Amino acid sequence: MNLERELEFCKKVIVEAGQEILKIYDQNFEIEYKKDDSPLTLADKNANHVIVKNLKKEFPLYSI
């Protein structure tokens, strides 16, 4: 199985998600905690949104 297309696409999405994180990095932000006590910030949520949105659009048949 060759996953080169997926890998190259994911590299681009990771950069885009990182840019979303950096938009919030220098701001004051709240930290929420999930049920397992792991932290969750707006930067995490925004990056996750970018990743999921792009993966669903590019690979609609893949499970996320």
XYZ file of N, CA, C and O in Angstrom:
256
model
N 0.846 -1.183 0.000
C 0.000 0.000 0.000
C 0.888 1.242 0.000
O 1.751 1.387 0.847
N 0.656 2.133 -0.944
C 1.426 3.364 -1.042
C 0.604 4.513 -0.470
O -0.471 4.828 -0.972
N 1.118 5.138 0.548
C 0.401 6.240 1.201
C 1.092 7.583 0.982
O 0.924 8.519 1.763
N 1.859 7.693 -0.094
C 2.606 8.923 -0.370
C 1.678 10.136 -0.505
O 1.961 11.204 0.023
N 0.559 9.978 -1.204
C -0.396 11.082 -1.363
C -0.911 11.549 -0.002
O -0.962 12.753 0.277
N -1.276 10.596 0.835
C -1.788 10.924 2.155
C -0.732 11.632 2.992
O -1.008 12.616 3.681
N 0.500 11.138 2.924
C 1.588 11.733 3.691
C 1.838 13.175 3.262
O 1.946 14.070 4.105
N 1.917 13.420 1.980
C 2.169 14.775 1.486
C 1.027 15.718 1.860
O 1.257 16.864 2.243
N -0.195 15.246 1.760
C -1.342 16.072 2.135
C -1.291 16.399 3.625
O -1.504 17.544 4.034
N -0.999 15.397 4.437
C -0.956 15.599 5.893
C 0.133 16.579 6.295
O -0.044 17.354 7.238
N 1.246 16.582 5.594
C 2.306 17.558 5.891
C 1.780 18.975 5.722
O 2.066 19.857 6.533
N 1.010 19.210 4.669
C 0.442 20.542 4.428
C -0.573 20.917 5.502
O -0.602 22.048 5.984
N -1.391 19.954 5.891
C -2.413 20.208 6.910
C -1.761 20.481 8.269
O -2.225 21.345 9.017
N -0.685 19.797 8.565
C 0.013 20.016 9.834
C 0.546 21.443 9.913
O 0.453 22.090 10.955
N 1.082 21.948 8.817
C 1.576 23.322 8.788
C 0.422 24.294 9.020
O 0.540 25.240 9.805
N -0.709 24.057 8.361
C -1.877 24.919 8.541
C -2.369 24.878 9.990
O -2.693 25.918 10.576
N -2.399 23.705 10.589
C -2.814 23.578 11.990
C -1.834 24.309 12.902
O -2.236 24.969 13.862
N -0.553 24.207 12.603
C 0.463 24.917 13.387
C 0.289 26.423 13.315
O 0.491 27.134 14.310
N -0.102 26.924 12.168
C -0.357 28.358 12.019
C -1.529 28.797 12.892
O -1.506 29.884 13.478
N -2.535 27.948 12.998
C -3.669 28.258 13.882
C -3.215 28.313 15.337
O -3.653 29.167 16.098
N -2.346 27.415 15.720
C -1.818 27.409 17.092
C -1.042 28.696 17.358
O -1.201 29.324 18.415
N -0.205 29.101 16.412
C 0.608 30.301 16.605
C -0.223 31.570 16.700
O 0.200 32.533 17.346
N -1.399 31.594 16.093
C -2.280 32.761 16.202
C -2.702 33.002 17.646
O -2.967 34.132 18.046
N -2.757 31.953 18.426
C -3.234 32.044 19.800
C -2.079 32.038 20.796
O -2.207 32.484 21.926
N -0.915 31.609 20.359
C 0.234 31.380 21.235
C 0.577 32.593 22.099
O 0.869 32.446 23.278
N 0.563 33.785 21.543
C 0.957 34.980 22.293
C -0.197 35.658 23.019
O -0.020 36.728 23.579
N -1.365 35.066 22.993
C -2.521 35.643 23.671
C -2.703 34.991 25.036
O -2.201 33.908 25.298
N -3.448 35.666 25.873
C -3.881 35.033 27.114
C -5.027 34.104 26.767
O -5.939 34.488 26.042
N -4.990 32.896 27.253
C -6.051 31.954 26.940
C -6.330 31.079 28.147
O -5.485 30.905 29.014
N -7.545 30.601 28.177
C -7.956 29.722 29.266
C -7.604 28.288 28.938
O -7.540 27.905 27.776
N -7.412 27.521 29.973
C -7.148 26.095 29.811
C -8.307 25.332 30.433
O -8.632 25.523 31.598
N -8.943 24.532 29.614
C -9.989 23.631 30.111
C -9.316 22.297 30.397
O -8.222 22.025 29.911
N -9.977 21.471 31.141
C -9.453 20.132 31.403
C -10.496 19.092 31.017
O -11.659 19.215 31.371
N -10.043 18.112 30.274
C -10.926 17.029 29.861
C -11.137 16.083 31.031
O -10.525 16.229 32.091
N -12.009 15.112 30.860
C -12.331 14.178 31.937
C -11.107 13.448 32.468
O -11.059 13.074 33.630
N -10.113 13.251 31.599
C -8.903 12.555 32.042
C -7.850 13.518 32.596
O -6.703 13.155 32.797
N -8.261 14.763 32.866
C -7.413 15.823 33.416
C -6.325 16.317 32.457
O -5.416 17.021 32.869
N -6.419 15.970 31.187
C -5.461 16.515 30.228
C -5.947 17.893 29.783
O -7.152 18.141 29.694
N -5.015 18.811 29.538
C -5.404 20.175 29.192
C -5.951 20.289 27.775
O -5.605 19.514 26.890
N -6.806 21.287 27.596
C -7.401 21.560 26.297
C -7.531 23.072 26.158
O -8.152 23.726 26.992
N -6.914 23.624 25.106
C -6.958 25.068 24.889
C -7.671 25.381 23.576
O -7.932 24.491 22.764
N -7.932 26.657 23.362
C -8.520 27.091 22.104
C -7.581 26.743 20.949
O -8.031 26.374 19.867
N -6.288 26.828 21.165
C -5.324 26.458 20.130
C -5.491 24.991 19.744
O -5.459 24.642 18.558
N -5.670 24.128 20.738
C -5.899 22.702 20.468
C -7.170 22.501 19.644
O -7.181 21.752 18.668
N -8.226 23.177 20.056
C -9.507 23.035 19.359
C -9.412 23.525 17.916
O -9.918 22.868 17.000
N -8.771 24.674 17.715
C -8.656 25.228 16.368
C -7.799 24.335 15.472
O -8.130 24.114 14.310
N -6.698 23.836 16.005
C -5.836 22.952 15.225
C -6.580 21.670 14.868
O -6.506 21.193 13.731
N -7.304 21.121 15.814
C -8.068 19.910 15.555
C -9.117 20.157 14.470
O -9.303 19.321 13.583
N -9.760 21.303 14.530
C -10.773 21.640 13.519
C -10.155 21.670 12.117
O -10.720 21.115 11.175
N -9.005 22.299 11.992
C -8.321 22.386 10.697
C -7.970 20.986 10.193
O -8.201 20.654 9.026
N -7.439 20.166 11.058
C -7.021 18.818 10.669
C -8.215 17.979 10.228
O -8.218 17.392 9.139
N -9.247 17.937 11.044
C -10.420 17.104 10.739
C -11.128 17.601 9.484
O -11.480 16.809 8.608
N -11.313 18.919 9.377
C -11.989 19.493 8.207
C -11.261 19.117 6.918
O -11.881 18.670 5.947
N -9.963 19.282 6.909
C -9.188 18.998 5.704
C -9.145 17.513 5.381
O -9.244 17.121 4.210
N -8.996 16.673 6.397
C -8.962 15.232 6.146
C -10.296 14.729 5.610
O -10.336 13.920 4.682
N -11.395 15.216 6.191
C -12.716 14.793 5.707
C -12.960 15.236 4.273
O -13.563 14.509 3.485
N -12.479 16.436 3.937
C -12.665 16.952 2.585
C -11.828 16.167 1.572
O -12.312 15.800 0.503
N -10.575 15.903 1.903
C -9.665 15.252 0.965
C -9.873 13.740 0.889
O -9.701 13.137 -0.160
N -10.248 13.141 2.018
C -10.394 11.684 2.087
C -11.749 11.321 2.691
O -11.834 10.796 3.809
N -12.834 11.608 1.980
C -14.166 11.420 2.550
C -14.505 9.965 2.899
O -15.393 9.734 3.719
N -13.818 9.017 2.335
C -14.111 7.616 2.631
C -13.333 7.066 3.816
O -13.579 5.956 4.267
N -12.402 7.859 4.323
C -11.599 7.424 5.471
C -12.350 7.724 6.769
O -13.023 8.744 6.882
N -12.200 6.886 7.741
C -12.776 7.146 9.061
C -11.863 8.085 9.854
O -10.655 7.956 9.788
N -12.470 8.983 10.551
C -11.691 9.908 11.402
C -12.230 9.795 12.804
O -13.402 9.922 13.030
